[in-house]
Amino acid sequence: MAWRILCDCRKALLLCTTALLPLVPVRAACAQAASATPPAAPRRPANPVASPAEASGKGGLETVVVTAERRQTNLQNTPLAVTAVSAATLDKRVSTQISDLNATVPGLEITKASGFENLVSIRGIGSETPENSLTTSPGVSEFIDGVYIANTISLDQTLFDINRIEVLRGPQGALYGQSATGGAISIVTQQPKLGVYDGAADVSAGTYALFRERAEVNIPLGSTVAIRLSAQKFDHDGFGTDTILSSNNLDDAHDQAMKAAVLWKPTARFTATLTGMWSGADQNGAEQKNVLDPQTDPRKFEQDYPSEFNLHSQLYHLNLQYDTDWFSIKSVSGYQGLNHQQQEDGSRSAVSLLGIYDDVAAWNTKVRNFNEEFDLVSLPGSRLDWVVGAFALNQSSHQFVAEFECTTAPCASPGPAQLAVGPDIETRPPGNLSYGNDTAVQRRSYSVFGQATYHILPKLGVTVGGRYNYDYYGSNSHNFSQFAIDTVSQNYTDHVPTYRFSLDYQATPDNLLYGSLSRGYKPGGVNGIYGQLVVPETFVPETNTAFEIGSKNMFLDHRLRLNLAAFYYFYHNMQYIENDPIPFDGGIANIPSVHAYGLEAEGSYAALHDRLHLNVNLAWEAAIVNGDYFTIDSTVQNAIESRPYPSPCAFGGIYYNPGCAALVEANARNLNGKSAPAIPKISGSASIAYTFDVPYGTLTPRAEFIFRGAEWERVFNEPSLDRINSYGVINLSLLYVPNRTNWTVQLAATNVTDVAGINSKYTDPYGTAQTSVQYIPPMQVIGTVAYRF
């Protein structure tokens, strides 16, 4: 009923918001909540850390609290490259999805692949295996309130009810374990509060028929119980227009999310929080524009098969903590369910343009994930800080894919009957079914870990940590097409130790130096295919051994924060998609050696009685394949297999003529010296905000510039296909806070110069090897009115 009322009011809200455009909002309540966070426990037992305001007596930069070490610590005293993004910052940027963090955190890049996967990389290390979420694990692990999220499709959810996002840069070999090769992202949501009845609501409206409604309330029930309820609905029209199918406007959003959390604290020592989160998305899908599309407007494209994207997920978790006199006992129990259904134009084009078609009529994924983590954490105040724990994951996944092709021009556009996905498709495949797959996967992971920091001297500390990881992967894959039907059952296990070692020196209360050596990993697995010539049946774990030095500093009476980091990586057995001469038999393989290195800087400055705020971050990074390694480029393979007679590949020779396969293998490319994907040489952002006193309130204009440098999409570094040019984006906002009232109003404009920056390119290795681009969102003007009580 609430959603129906909101939807009925939207036309009126749009008119009201348009009238308020010189003013329009964000939730200052989030900023108030962030600033009210208590200071972290002191890292040095005899040297409590006061907040900057207390330390200077004149105000200054706020103390940033993180939980990267499984306990609350001051970010400036944490010997680790970590960035915290508050809810207030997300609102100022009007961030609605995790990809909005691109280039705003040093070394972080989030790109789309095949329209439905967010691939996250940090310092160039992440996931280079798009369309293989069932087979591989992400390269950057994600957590929501301590629960490990083990599938990249989950990252498509809209950001919701956030307190802060912590980005840990570099391999996390002790406390985070599996899939933390590049780092970890910890999303911390808002939590219930005892003894406080409050709430907030806001409504946003903007261009592309954008509407976002959010509401939250905290209700205390006696002195020991509190409930927090929150909900969000987010919609906008598509950014991309299909000139052939008028209803196929892509890059739209129709998302909803709800959350309920119950806090029970019967004693000062024991806390229990039970949380349920539900989210859903029903969209046309992401715009993937073929590089051969004749439309010059980046927001227009020609496709003759409609795309659809549906994602529904649920997350339940129970967080327990009991404090003894010597340590805290913590438990995080989580269950995640995910249902994803999709169809898309696999060629990202039309038969009238290419003469062929490649249509994915079904790409459906179901995931059921249980995980448990149990920790013992020392209390602050001694010379030895320690954490020991155990982690268990049990995941079952199921995926069904049906892809239809005509690759010998001329082809007639397929009708609905030709793309029908009926119950007998696996036993009686139609003549244009090029690839079908029905796979069930069981994945189990267990690990034990520990980390201890010993303060050798009041200013000198040493940290030693390790983790032992066991992974099991079992796959039952049924493959079917017009050419063959087969079933492949495979199992895989690995045992991988990882570690972390660091030294830190607190030169002054405001200046920390550290150096670290750490090793992270991502599990191996099986490819679930049969009859391939070069792609291995199994692929091995990838590991990343990292050397890092850093410095964290506060200057000018806590008005200037400057954090620096430098790293060098020995990245071994990088998992990537290897092509096989046999069509649709591509799979995961390992590039033996990649070296990565870089420098990062983050700075914040507050002045003029905290009215002026400057923030800057900058990263210079590179990653290079080290040593000879030959592999097949899908675009080269596709060109060879399309040659006419007398080529051995003519007349479908790729399916029966060994000479065609040998020709493809002979044209494999050497990757030695190639740049790894998803790592721009230079990236960063800068923002400036100043608060003015105006009649009846304050007015804060804010300007932000985000830059992402040029990079390569694939490790082949083919200029015409893989080069992604640099782009810069300007975002502006104006926040009005009336005096003595709970209202706030904001007007924001994102990408004000309407730059058609390319977020990613994708060359499909499994279909017709077409290359498509996905653009960042266009210019949007968004007004928000918020109220807190």
CSV table of C-alpha atoms in Angstrom, one decimal, residues 277-432:
chain,number,residue,atom,x,y,z
A,277,MET,CA,17.2,-7.5,3.6
A,278,TRP,CA,15.1,-7.9,0.5
A,279,SER,CA,15.7,-6.3,-2.9
A,280,GLY,CA,14.4,-6.7,-6.4
A,281,ALA,CA,15.1,-5.3,-9.9
A,282,ASP,CA,13.0,-5.5,-13.0
A,283,GLN,CA,14.7,-3.8,-15.9
A,284,ASN,CA,15.3,-3.9,-19.6
A,285,GLY,CA,19.0,-4.4,-19.0
A,286,ALA,CA,22.2,-2.5,-19.6
A,287,GLU,CA,23.0,-0.8,-22.9
A,288,GLN,CA,25.6,-2.7,-24.7
A,289,LYS,CA,26.2,-0.9,-28.0
A,290,ASN,CA,28.0,-2.8,-30.8
A,291,VAL,CA,31.1,-0.9,-32.0
A,292,LEU,CA,29.9,-1.4,-35.5
A,293,ASP,CA,26.5,0.3,-34.8
A,294,PRO,CA,25.8,3.0,-37.4
A,295,GLN,CA,24.2,5.3,-34.8
A,296,THR,CA,26.6,8.1,-34.0
A,297,ASP,CA,24.7,9.1,-30.9
A,298,PRO,CA,26.2,7.1,-28.0
A,299,ARG,CA,22.7,6.9,-26.4
A,300,LYS,CA,21.1,5.4,-29.5
A,301,PHE,CA,21.6,1.9,-30.8
A,302,GLU,CA,20.1,-0.7,-33.2
A,303,GLN,CA,19.1,-4.1,-31.8
A,304,ASP,CA,16.4,-6.5,-32.9
A,305,TYR,CA,16.1,-8.8,-29.9
A,306,PRO,CA,14.8,-7.3,-26.6
A,307,SER,CA,16.8,-7.5,-23.4
A,308,GLU,CA,15.4,-8.2,-20.0
A,309,PHE,CA,17.0,-8.3,-16.5
A,310,ASN,CA,15.4,-9.5,-13.3
A,311,LEU,CA,17.2,-9.9,-10.0
A,312,HIS,CA,15.6,-10.8,-6.7
A,313,SER,CA,17.7,-11.4,-3.6
A,314,GLN,CA,17.3,-11.9,0.1
A,315,LEU,CA,19.8,-11.7,2.9
A,316,TYR,CA,19.3,-12.8,6.5
A,317,HIS,CA,22.0,-12.6,9.1
A,318,LEU,CA,22.3,-12.9,12.8
A,319,ASN,CA,25.2,-11.0,14.5
A,320,LEU,CA,26.1,-11.9,18.1
A,321,GLN,CA,28.7,-10.5,20.4
A,322,TYR,CA,29.5,-11.3,24.0
A,323,ASP,CA,32.2,-9.5,25.9
A,324,THR,CA,34.1,-11.3,28.6
A,325,ASP,CA,36.6,-9.8,30.9
A,326,TRP,CA,39.5,-10.8,28.5
A,327,PHE,CA,38.0,-10.9,25.0
A,328,SER,CA,34.9,-10.6,22.8
A,329,ILE,CA,33.2,-13.5,21.3
A,330,LYS,CA,31.6,-12.7,17.9
A,331,SER,CA,29.5,-14.7,15.5
A,332,VAL,CA,28.1,-13.8,12.1
A,333,SER,CA,25.6,-16.3,10.6
A,334,GLY,CA,24.2,-15.5,7.1
A,335,TYR,CA,22.0,-16.8,4.4
A,336,GLN,CA,21.7,-15.3,0.9
A,337,GLY,CA,19.2,-16.3,-1.8
A,338,LEU,CA,19.5,-15.0,-5.3
A,339,ASN,CA,17.3,-15.5,-8.4
A,340,HIS,CA,18.5,-13.9,-11.6
A,341,GLN,CA,16.8,-14.2,-15.0
A,342,GLN,CA,18.0,-12.5,-18.2
A,343,GLN,CA,17.8,-12.4,-21.9
A,344,GLU,CA,19.8,-10.3,-24.3
A,345,ASP,CA,20.8,-9.6,-27.8
A,346,GLY,CA,24.1,-11.5,-27.9
A,347,SER,CA,25.4,-9.8,-31.0
A,348,ARG,CA,24.4,-6.3,-29.6
A,349,SER,CA,23.2,-5.6,-33.1
A,350,ALA,CA,20.6,-6.5,-35.7
A,351,VAL,CA,20.4,-9.0,-38.6
A,352,SER,CA,19.9,-6.1,-41.0
A,353,LEU,CA,23.3,-4.7,-40.0
A,354,LEU,CA,25.4,-7.9,-39.5
A,355,GLY,CA,23.6,-10.4,-41.6
A,356,ILE,CA,23.7,-12.8,-38.7
A,357,TYR,CA,22.2,-13.1,-35.2
A,358,ASP,CA,23.2,-14.3,-31.8
A,359,ASP,CA,20.4,-14.2,-29.2
A,360,VAL,CA,20.5,-15.4,-25.6
A,361,ALA,CA,17.0,-16.4,-24.8
A,362,ALA,CA,17.7,-17.5,-21.3
A,363,TRP,CA,20.5,-16.9,-18.8
A,364,ASN,CA,19.1,-17.8,-15.4
A,365,THR,CA,21.0,-18.2,-12.2
A,366,LYS,CA,19.9,-19.3,-8.7
A,367,VAL,CA,22.2,-19.2,-5.7
A,368,ARG,CA,21.7,-20.4,-2.1
A,369,ASN,CA,24.5,-19.4,0.2
A,370,PHE,CA,25.1,-20.2,3.9
A,371,ASN,CA,28.1,-18.9,5.7
A,372,GLU,CA,29.3,-18.7,9.3
A,373,GLU,CA,32.2,-16.8,10.9
A,374,PHE,CA,33.2,-17.2,14.5
A,375,ASP,CA,35.8,-14.8,16.0
A,376,LEU,CA,37.5,-14.2,19.3
A,377,VAL,CA,38.8,-10.7,19.6
A,378,SER,CA,40.9,-9.2,22.3
A,379,LEU,CA,39.7,-6.2,24.2
A,380,PRO,CA,41.6,-2.9,23.7
A,381,GLY,CA,44.0,-1.7,26.2
A,382,SER,CA,46.9,-4.1,26.3
A,383,ARG,CA,50.2,-4.4,24.4
A,384,LEU,CA,48.9,-7.4,22.4
A,385,ASP,CA,45.9,-7.1,20.1
A,386,TRP,CA,44.7,-10.4,18.6
A,387,VAL,CA,42.0,-12.0,16.6
A,388,VAL,CA,41.4,-15.7,16.0
A,389,GLY,CA,38.5,-17.2,14.1
A,390,ALA,CA,37.0,-19.8,11.7
A,391,PHE,CA,34.9,-19.4,8.6
A,392,ALA,CA,32.6,-21.8,6.7
A,393,LEU,CA,30.8,-21.5,3.4
A,394,ASN,CA,28.3,-23.8,1.8
A,395,GLN,CA,26.9,-22.7,-1.5
A,396,SER,CA,24.6,-24.4,-4.1
A,397,SER,CA,24.1,-22.8,-7.5
A,398,HIS,CA,22.2,-23.6,-10.6
A,399,GLN,CA,22.4,-22.0,-14.0
A,400,PHE,CA,20.5,-22.5,-17.3
A,401,VAL,CA,21.6,-20.9,-20.6
A,402,ALA,CA,20.1,-21.1,-24.1
A,403,GLU,CA,21.8,-19.3,-26.9
A,404,PHE,CA,20.5,-19.3,-30.6
A,405,GLU,CA,22.7,-18.3,-33.6
A,406,CYS,CA,22.8,-18.0,-37.3
A,407,THR,CA,26.4,-17.2,-38.3
A,408,THR,CA,26.3,-17.9,-42.0
A,409,ALA,CA,24.8,-14.9,-43.8
A,410,PRO,CA,22.3,-14.2,-45.0
A,411,CYS,CA,20.1,-15.1,-41.9
A,412,ALA,CA,16.5,-14.3,-41.4
A,413,SER,CA,15.5,-12.7,-38.1
A,414,PRO,CA,14.5,-15.4,-35.7
A,415,GLY,CA,10.8,-15.6,-34.7
A,416,PRO,CA,9.6,-16.4,-31.2
A,417,ALA,CA,9.2,-20.0,-32.1
A,418,GLN,CA,12.8,-20.3,-33.1
A,419,LEU,CA,13.8,-19.0,-29.7
A,420,ALA,CA,11.4,-21.0,-27.6
A,421,VAL,CA,12.9,-22.5,-24.5
A,422,GLY,CA,10.7,-25.4,-23.8
A,423,PRO,CA,11.0,-28.4,-21.4
A,424,ASP,CA,12.4,-30.7,-24.1
A,425,ILE,CA,15.2,-28.3,-25.3
A,426,GLU,CA,17.8,-30.3,-23.6
A,427,THR,CA,16.9,-33.6,-25.3
A,428,ARG,CA,15.6,-32.2,-28.6
A,429,PRO,CA,17.7,-29.1,-29.4
A,430,PRO,CA,16.4,-27.0,-32.3
A,431,GLY,CA,18.6,-26.5,-35.3
A,432,ASN,CA,19.6,-22.9,-34.4
